[in-house]
CSV table of C-alpha atoms in Angstrom, one decimal:
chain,number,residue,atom,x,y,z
A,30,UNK,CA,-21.8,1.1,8.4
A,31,UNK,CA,-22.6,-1.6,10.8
A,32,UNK,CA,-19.6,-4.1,11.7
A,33,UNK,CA,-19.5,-7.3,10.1
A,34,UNK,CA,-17.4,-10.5,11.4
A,35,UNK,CA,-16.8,-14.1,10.6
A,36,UNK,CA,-16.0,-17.1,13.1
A,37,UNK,CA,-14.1,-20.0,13.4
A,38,UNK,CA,-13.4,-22.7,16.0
A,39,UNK,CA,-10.5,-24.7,16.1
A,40,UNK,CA,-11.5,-28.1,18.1
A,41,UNK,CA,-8.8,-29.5,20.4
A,42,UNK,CA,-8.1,-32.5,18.5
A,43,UNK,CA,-5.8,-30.6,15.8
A,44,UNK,CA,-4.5,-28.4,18.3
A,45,UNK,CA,-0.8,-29.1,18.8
A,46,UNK,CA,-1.1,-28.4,22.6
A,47,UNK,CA,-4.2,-27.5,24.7
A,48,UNK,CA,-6.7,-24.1,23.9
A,49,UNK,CA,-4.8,-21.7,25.9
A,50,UNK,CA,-1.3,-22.1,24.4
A,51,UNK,CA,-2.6,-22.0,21.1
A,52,UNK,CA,-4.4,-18.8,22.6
A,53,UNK,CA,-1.0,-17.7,23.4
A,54,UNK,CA,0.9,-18.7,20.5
A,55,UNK,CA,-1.7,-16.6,18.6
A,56,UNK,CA,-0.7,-13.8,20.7
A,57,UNK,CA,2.9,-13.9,20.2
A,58,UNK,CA,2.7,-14.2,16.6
A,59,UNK,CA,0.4,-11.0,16.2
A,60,UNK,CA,2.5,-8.6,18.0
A,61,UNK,CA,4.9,-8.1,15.1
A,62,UNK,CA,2.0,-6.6,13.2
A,63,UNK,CA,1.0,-3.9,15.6
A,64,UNK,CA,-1.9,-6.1,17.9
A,65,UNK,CA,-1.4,-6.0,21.1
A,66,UNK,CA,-4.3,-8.3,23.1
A,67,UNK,CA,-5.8,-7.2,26.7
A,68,UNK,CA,-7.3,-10.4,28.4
A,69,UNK,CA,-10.2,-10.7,30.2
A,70,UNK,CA,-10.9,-14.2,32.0
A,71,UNK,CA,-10.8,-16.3,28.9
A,72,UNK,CA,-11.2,-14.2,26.4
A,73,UNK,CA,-8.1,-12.0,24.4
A,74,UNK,CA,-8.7,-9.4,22.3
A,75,UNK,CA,-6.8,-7.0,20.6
A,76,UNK,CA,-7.6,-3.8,17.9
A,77,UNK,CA,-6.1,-3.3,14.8
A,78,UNK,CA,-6.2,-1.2,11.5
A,79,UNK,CA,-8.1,-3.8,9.6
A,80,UNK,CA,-10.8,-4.5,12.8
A,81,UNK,CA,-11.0,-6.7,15.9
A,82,UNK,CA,-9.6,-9.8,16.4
A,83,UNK,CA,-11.4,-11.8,19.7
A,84,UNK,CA,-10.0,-15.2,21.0
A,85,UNK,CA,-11.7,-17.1,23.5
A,86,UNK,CA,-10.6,-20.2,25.5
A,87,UNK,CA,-12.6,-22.8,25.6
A,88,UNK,CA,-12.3,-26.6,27.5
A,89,UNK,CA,-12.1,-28.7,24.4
A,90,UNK,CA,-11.4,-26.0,21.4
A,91,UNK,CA,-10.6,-22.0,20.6
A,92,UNK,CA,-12.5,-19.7,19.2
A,93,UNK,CA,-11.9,-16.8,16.7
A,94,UNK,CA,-13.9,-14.0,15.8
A,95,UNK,CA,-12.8,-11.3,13.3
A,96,UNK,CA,-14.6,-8.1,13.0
A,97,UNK,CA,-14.0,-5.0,11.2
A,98,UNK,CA,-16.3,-2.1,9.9
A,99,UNK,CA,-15.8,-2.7,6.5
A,100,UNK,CA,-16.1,-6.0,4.5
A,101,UNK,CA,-13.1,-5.5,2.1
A,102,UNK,CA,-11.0,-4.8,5.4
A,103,UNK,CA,-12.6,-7.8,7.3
A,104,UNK,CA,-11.6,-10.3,3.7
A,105,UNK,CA,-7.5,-8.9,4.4
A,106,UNK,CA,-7.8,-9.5,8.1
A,107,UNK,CA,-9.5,-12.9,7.9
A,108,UNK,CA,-7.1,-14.3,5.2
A,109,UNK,CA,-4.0,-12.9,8.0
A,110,UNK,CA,-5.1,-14.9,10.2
A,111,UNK,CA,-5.8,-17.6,7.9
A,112,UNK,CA,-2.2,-17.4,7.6
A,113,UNK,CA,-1.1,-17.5,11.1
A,114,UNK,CA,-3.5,-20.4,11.9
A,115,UNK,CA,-1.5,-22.6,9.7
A,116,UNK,CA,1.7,-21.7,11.1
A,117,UNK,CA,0.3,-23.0,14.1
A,118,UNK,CA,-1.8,-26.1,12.7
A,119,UNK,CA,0.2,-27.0,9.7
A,120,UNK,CA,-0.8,-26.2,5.6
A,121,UNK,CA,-2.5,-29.2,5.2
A,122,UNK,CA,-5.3,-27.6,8.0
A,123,UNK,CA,-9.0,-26.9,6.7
A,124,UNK,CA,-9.9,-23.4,8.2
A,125,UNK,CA,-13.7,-22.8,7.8
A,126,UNK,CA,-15.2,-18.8,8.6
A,127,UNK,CA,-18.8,-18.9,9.2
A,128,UNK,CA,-20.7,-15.3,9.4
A,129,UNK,CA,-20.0,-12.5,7.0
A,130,UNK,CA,-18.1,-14.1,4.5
A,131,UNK,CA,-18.0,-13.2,0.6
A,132,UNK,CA,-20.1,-15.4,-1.6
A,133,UNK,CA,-19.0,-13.8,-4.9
A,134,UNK,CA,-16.4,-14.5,-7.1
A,135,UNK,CA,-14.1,-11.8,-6.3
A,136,UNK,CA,-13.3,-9.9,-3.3
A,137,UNK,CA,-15.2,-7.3,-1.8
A,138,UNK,CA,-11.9,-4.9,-2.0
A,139,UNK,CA,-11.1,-5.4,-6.0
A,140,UNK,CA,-12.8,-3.5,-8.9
A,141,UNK,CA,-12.4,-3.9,-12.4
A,142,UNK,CA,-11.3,-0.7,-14.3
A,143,UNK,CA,-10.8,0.5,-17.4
A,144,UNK,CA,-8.5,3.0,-19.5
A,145,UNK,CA,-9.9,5.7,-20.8
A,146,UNK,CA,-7.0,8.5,-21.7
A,147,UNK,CA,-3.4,8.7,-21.3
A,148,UNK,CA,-1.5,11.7,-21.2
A,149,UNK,CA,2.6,12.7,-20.8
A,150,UNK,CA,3.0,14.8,-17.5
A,151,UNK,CA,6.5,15.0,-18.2
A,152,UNK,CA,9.1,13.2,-20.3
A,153,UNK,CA,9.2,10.6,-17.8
A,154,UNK,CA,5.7,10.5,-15.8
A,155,UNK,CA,2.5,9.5,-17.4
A,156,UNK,CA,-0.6,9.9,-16.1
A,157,UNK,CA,-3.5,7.2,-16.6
A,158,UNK,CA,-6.7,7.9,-16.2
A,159,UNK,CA,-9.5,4.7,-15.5
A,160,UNK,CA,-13.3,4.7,-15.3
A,161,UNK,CA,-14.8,1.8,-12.7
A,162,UNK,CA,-18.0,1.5,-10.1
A,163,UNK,CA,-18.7,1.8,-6.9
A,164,UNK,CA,-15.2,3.6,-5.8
A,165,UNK,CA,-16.2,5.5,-2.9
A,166,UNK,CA,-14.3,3.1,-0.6
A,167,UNK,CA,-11.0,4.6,-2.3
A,168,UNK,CA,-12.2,8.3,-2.6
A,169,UNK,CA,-10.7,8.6,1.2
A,170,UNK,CA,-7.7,10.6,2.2
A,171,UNK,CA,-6.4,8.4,4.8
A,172,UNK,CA,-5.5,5.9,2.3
A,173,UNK,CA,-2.9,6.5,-0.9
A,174,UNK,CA,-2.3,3.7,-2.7
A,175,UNK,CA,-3.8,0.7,-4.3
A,176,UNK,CA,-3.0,-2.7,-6.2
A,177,UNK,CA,-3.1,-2.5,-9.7
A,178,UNK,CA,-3.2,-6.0,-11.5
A,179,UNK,CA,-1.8,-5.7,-15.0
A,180,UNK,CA,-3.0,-8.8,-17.1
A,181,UNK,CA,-0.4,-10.3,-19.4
A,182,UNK,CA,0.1,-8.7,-23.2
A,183,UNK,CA,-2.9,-9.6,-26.0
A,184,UNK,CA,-4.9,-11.5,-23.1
A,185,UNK,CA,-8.4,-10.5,-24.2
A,186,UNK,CA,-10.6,-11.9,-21.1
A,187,UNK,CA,-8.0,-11.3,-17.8
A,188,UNK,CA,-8.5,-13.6,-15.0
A,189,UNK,CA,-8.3,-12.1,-11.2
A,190,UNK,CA,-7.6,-13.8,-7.6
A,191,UNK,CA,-10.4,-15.0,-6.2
A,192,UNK,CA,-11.5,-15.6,-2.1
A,193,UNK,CA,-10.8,-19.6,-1.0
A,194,UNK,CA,-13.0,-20.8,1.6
A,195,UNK,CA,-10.2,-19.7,4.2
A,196,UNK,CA,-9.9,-16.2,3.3
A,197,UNK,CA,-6.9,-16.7,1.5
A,198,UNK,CA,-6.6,-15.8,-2.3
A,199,UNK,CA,-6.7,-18.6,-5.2
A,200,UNK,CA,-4.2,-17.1,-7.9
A,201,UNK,CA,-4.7,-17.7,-11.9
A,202,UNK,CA,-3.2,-20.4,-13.6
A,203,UNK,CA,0.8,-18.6,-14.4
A,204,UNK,CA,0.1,-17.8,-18.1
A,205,UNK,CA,-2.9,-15.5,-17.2
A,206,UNK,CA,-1.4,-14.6,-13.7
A,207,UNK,CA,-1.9,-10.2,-13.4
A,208,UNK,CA,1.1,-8.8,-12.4
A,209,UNK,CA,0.4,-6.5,-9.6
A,210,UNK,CA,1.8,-3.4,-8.6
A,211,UNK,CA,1.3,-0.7,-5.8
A,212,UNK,CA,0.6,2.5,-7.5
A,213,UNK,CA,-0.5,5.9,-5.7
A,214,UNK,CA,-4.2,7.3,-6.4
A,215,UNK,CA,-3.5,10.6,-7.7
A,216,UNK,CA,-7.1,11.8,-8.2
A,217,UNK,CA,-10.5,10.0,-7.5
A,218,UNK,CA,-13.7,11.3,-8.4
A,219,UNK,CA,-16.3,8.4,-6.8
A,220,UNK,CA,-19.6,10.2,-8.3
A,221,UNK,CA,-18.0,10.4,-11.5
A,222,UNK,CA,-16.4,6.4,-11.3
A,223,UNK,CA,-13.0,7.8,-12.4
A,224,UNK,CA,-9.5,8.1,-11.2
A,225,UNK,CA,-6.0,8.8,-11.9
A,226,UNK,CA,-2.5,6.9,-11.6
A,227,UNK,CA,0.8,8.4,-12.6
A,228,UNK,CA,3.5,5.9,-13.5
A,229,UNK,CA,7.0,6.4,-14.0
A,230,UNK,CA,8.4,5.5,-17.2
A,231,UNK,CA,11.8,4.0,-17.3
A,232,UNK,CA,14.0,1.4,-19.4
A,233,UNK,CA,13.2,0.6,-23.2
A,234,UNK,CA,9.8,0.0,-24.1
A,235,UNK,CA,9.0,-3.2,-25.5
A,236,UNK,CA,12.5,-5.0,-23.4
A,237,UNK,CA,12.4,-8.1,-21.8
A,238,UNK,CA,13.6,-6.7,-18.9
A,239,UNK,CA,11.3,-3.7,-18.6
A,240,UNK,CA,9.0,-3.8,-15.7
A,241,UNK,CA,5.6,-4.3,-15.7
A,242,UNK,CA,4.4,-1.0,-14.1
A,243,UNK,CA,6.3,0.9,-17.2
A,244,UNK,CA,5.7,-1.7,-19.7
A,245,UNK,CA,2.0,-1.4,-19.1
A,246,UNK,CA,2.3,2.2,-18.8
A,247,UNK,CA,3.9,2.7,-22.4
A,248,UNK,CA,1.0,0.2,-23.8
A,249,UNK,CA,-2.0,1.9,-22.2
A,250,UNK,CA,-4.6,2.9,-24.6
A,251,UNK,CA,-8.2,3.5,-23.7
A,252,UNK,CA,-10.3,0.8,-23.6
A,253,UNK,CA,-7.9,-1.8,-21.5
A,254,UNK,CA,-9.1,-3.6,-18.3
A,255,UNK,CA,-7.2,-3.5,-15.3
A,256,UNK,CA,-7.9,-4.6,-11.7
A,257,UNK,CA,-7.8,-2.8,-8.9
A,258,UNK,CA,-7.5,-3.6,-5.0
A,259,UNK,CA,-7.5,-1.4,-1.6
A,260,UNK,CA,-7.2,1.5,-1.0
A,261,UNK,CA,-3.7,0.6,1.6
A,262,UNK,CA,-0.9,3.1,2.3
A,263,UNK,CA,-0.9,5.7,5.2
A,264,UNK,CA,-0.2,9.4,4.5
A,265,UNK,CA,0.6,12.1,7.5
A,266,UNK,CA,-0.2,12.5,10.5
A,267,UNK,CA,-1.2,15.7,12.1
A,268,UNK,CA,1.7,18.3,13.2
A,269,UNK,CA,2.5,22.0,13.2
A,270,UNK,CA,5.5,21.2,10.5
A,271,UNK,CA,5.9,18.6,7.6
A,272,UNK,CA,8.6,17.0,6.2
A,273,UNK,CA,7.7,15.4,2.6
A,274,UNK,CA,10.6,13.9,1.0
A,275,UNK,CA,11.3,11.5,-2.0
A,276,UNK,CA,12.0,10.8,-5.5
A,277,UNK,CA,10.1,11.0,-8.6
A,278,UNK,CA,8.4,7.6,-7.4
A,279,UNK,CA,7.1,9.3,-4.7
A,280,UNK,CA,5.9,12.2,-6.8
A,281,UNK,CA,2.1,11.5,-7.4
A,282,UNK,CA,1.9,10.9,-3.2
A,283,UNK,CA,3.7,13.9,-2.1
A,284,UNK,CA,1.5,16.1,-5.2
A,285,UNK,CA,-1.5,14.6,-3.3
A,286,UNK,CA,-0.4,15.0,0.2
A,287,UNK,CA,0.1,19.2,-0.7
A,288,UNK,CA,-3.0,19.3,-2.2
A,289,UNK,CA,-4.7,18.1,1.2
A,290,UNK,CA,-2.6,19.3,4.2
A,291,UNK,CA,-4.5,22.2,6.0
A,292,UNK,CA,-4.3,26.2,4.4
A,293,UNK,CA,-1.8,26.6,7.6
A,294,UNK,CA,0.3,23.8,7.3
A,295,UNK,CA,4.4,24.6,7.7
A,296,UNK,CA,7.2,22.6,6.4
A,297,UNK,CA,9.2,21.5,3.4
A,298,UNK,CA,9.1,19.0,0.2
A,299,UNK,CA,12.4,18.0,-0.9
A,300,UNK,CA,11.8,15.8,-4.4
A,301,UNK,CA,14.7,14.3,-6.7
A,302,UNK,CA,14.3,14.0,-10.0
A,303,UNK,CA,16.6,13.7,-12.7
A,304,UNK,CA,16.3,17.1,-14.1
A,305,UNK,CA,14.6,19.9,-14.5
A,306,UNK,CA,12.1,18.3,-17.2
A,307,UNK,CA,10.7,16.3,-14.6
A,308,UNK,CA,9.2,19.2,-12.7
A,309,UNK,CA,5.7,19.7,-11.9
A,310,UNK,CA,3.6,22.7,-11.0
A,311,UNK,CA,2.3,21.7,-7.4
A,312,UNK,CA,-0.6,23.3,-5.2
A,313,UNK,CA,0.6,23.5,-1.5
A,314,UNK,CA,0.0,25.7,1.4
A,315,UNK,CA,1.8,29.1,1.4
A,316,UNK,CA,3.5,27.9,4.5
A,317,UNK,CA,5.6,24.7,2.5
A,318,UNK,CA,8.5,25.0,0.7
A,319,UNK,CA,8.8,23.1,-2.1
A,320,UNK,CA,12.6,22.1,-3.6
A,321,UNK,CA,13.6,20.4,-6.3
A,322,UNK,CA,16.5,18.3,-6.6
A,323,UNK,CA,17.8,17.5,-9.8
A,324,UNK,CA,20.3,13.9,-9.5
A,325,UNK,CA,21.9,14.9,-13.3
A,326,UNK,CA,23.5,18.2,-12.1
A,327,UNK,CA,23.9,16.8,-8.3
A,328,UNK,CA,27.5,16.5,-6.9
A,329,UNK,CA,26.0,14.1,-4.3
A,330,UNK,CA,25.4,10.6,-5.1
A,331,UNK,CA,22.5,11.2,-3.7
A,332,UNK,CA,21.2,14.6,-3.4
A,333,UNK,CA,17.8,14.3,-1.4
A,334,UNK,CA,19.9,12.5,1.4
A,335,UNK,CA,22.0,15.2,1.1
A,336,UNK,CA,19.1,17.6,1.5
A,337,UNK,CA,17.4,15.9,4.5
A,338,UNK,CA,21.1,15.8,6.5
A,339,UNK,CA,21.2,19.7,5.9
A,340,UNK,CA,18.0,20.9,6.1
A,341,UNK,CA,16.9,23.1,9.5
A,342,UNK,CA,14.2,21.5,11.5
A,343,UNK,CA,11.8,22.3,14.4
A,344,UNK,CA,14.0,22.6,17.4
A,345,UNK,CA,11.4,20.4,19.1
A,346,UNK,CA,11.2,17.1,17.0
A,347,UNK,CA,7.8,15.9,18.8
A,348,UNK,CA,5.5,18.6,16.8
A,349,UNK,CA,6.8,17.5,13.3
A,350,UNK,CA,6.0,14.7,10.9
A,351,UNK,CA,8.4,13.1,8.2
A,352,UNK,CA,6.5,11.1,5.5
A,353,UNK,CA,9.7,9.7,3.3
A,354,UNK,CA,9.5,7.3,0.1
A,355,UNK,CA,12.1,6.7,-2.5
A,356,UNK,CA,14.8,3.7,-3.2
A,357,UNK,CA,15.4,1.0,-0.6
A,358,UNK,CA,18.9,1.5,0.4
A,359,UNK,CA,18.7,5.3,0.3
A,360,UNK,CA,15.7,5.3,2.4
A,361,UNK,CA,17.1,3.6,5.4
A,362,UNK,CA,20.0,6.0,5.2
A,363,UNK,CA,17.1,8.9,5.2
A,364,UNK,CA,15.6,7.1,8.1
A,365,UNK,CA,18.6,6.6,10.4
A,366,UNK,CA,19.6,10.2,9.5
A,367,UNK,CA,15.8,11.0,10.8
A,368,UNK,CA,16.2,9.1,13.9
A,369,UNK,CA,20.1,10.3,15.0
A,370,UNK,CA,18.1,14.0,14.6
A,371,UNK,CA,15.7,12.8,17.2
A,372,UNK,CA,12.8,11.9,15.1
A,373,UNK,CA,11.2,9.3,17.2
A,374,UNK,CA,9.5,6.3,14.8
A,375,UNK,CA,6.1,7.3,15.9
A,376,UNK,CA,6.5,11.0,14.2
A,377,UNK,CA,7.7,9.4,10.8
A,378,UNK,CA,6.8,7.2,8.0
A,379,UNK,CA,9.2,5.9,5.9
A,380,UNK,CA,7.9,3.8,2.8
A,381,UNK,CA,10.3,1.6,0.2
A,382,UNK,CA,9.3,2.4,-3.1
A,383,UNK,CA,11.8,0.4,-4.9
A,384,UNK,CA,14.8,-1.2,-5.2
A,385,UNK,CA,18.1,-0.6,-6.9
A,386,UNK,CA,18.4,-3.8,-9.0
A,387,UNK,CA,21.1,-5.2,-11.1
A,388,UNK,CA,22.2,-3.7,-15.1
A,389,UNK,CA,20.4,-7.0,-16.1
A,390,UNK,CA,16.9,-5.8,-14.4
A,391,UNK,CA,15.1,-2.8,-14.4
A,392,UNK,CA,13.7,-1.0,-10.9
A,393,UNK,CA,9.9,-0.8,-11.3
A,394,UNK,CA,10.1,2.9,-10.8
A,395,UNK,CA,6.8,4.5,-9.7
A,396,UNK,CA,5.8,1.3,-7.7
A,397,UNK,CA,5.2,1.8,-4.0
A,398,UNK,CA,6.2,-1.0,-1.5
């Protein structure tokens, strides 16, 4: 696909100093999201995920061009630097992209899909299945996970976020506001326009406090229209020995990420679940163990950290890969246990899922961070 870009110039007289430093302020602010810039005489560029990003000095203003090979990917890395143009200029600033730039009403990422069965995996995991068009830009495995936007209960005509003029998106009034979720794309089928989600099912159906993921989940019938955004999420990279571990949140990714390693892949998937009703019959290489640890017979307060501290690996940490996901506070235990073993950050990725909340809340189990 050819690239597409958009461009904006920022004229001196709203810069808060001259081109250049705003150059550099630019440059500063972007390495905390992985760009690092090369410069060439008066021009900066650096390479991202999402595309290029191209700054270029000029006398009396600065220039920006975004490109990126994909037009859903170009929308999210125009509307970031929306974003850190105004931390430079102020909110009140009017950015204005010229070039490739949407002219429809919704962005070039979202889709609209609809329910068409639901089904019990296990007591506790339901799996969703949607029909939509034109999903070939999610049918990739590079890419798990998408938004889901869940319009509010009895809402018969949802309303969805919509491109501003500066890339940024333009919410729904509150009362028809989607609530919007990270899920995992267990299955897509792009030539047939459908695709599953499987969402954990926690707390008491029909509470206040129930989440929306689950609340949704427990309402599903076919028919309803959801939204859809992405695809986002990383899964492994390649090594001669994998580490997949997580709770049942992380389920429908690590299920996926079996199915798709290579025939020879080597390594082990630790998964906590409550019990052993929550077990599901996975396809993996002959060369990866699969355990199942079950938190309602566990001594441990928290078995899989338990299992990660004692299980064996590769002598030489440099030709594995970790790929962890469960609850926030047990996950940066996983991780520093991961690091003092001499996993460096680069052979690891280690994903929040949720978060332990108060008695008064529910966790939105089954929604990736």
């Amino acid at each position: 696909m050819p690239r597409v870009f958009c461009d904006t110039v920022i004229s001196q007289d709203i810069l808060p100093g001259t081109p250049a430093a705003a150059a550099d302020w630019l440059v500063v602010a972007s390495e905390p999201y992985g760009l690092t810039f090369t410069r060439e005489g008066d021009r900066r560029t650096a390479d991202g995920p999402f595309g290029r990003l191209t700054l270029t000095v000029g006398t009396d203003a600065l220039c920006l061009r975004v490109e990126s090979g994909d037009r859903g990917l170009l929308e999210r890395f125009r509307g970031s630097v929306t974003e850190h143009l105004l931390g430079l200029l102020g909110e009140g600033a009017a950015i204005v992209w010229t070039g490739d730039v949407e002219t429809g009403a919704l962005f070039a990422d979202f889709r609209e899909i609809r329910v068409t069965a639901v089904r019990d995996l296990t007591p506790r995991l339901r799996r969703i299945t949607f029909r939509g068009l034109d999903l070939g830009r999610f049918a990739g495995s590079d890419n798990l996970h998408v938004r889901l936007y869940l319009p509010p209960p009895g809402l018969e005509v949802p309303s969805w976020p919509r491109p501003a003029p500066d890339g940024r998106p333009v919410l729904p009034e509150p009362e028809r506001r989607p609530a919007v979720r990270y899920y995992t794309l267990r299955r897509v089928d792009a030539d047939a326009g459908e695709l599953d989600i499987d969402v954990v099912l926690h707390g008491d159906d029909g509470h206040s406090g129930e989440a929306p993921g689950a609340g949704f989940a427990r309402r599903a019938r076919p028919g309803d229209l959801c939204g859809m955004s992405g695809p986002y999420g990383l899964g492994v990279s390649p090594a001669s020995w994998y580490l997949l571990a997580g709770d049942e949140t992380a389920l429908p990714a690590i299920a996926r990420i079996l199915e798709e390693l290579p025939d020879d892949a080597c390594g082990t998937a630790l998964i906590e679940v409550e019990d052993a009703t929550d077990e599901l019959p996975l396809q993996a290489p002959a060369g990866v163990a699969i355990r199942w640890l079950h938190r309602r017979s566990a001594a441990a307060a928290s078995p899989l950290v338990e299992a990660v501290r004692a299980l064996t690996l590769p002598a030489d940490s440099a030709t594995l890969f970790a790929w962890v996901a469960c609850e926030f506070d047990e996950l940066a235990r996983l991780r520093a246990c991961l690091r003092g073993r001499g996993v460096d950050r680069d052979r690891m990725l280690a994903v929040a899922y949720w978060r332990r909340t108060p008695p008064t809340a529910s966790p939105d189990r089954g929604t990736p961070g």
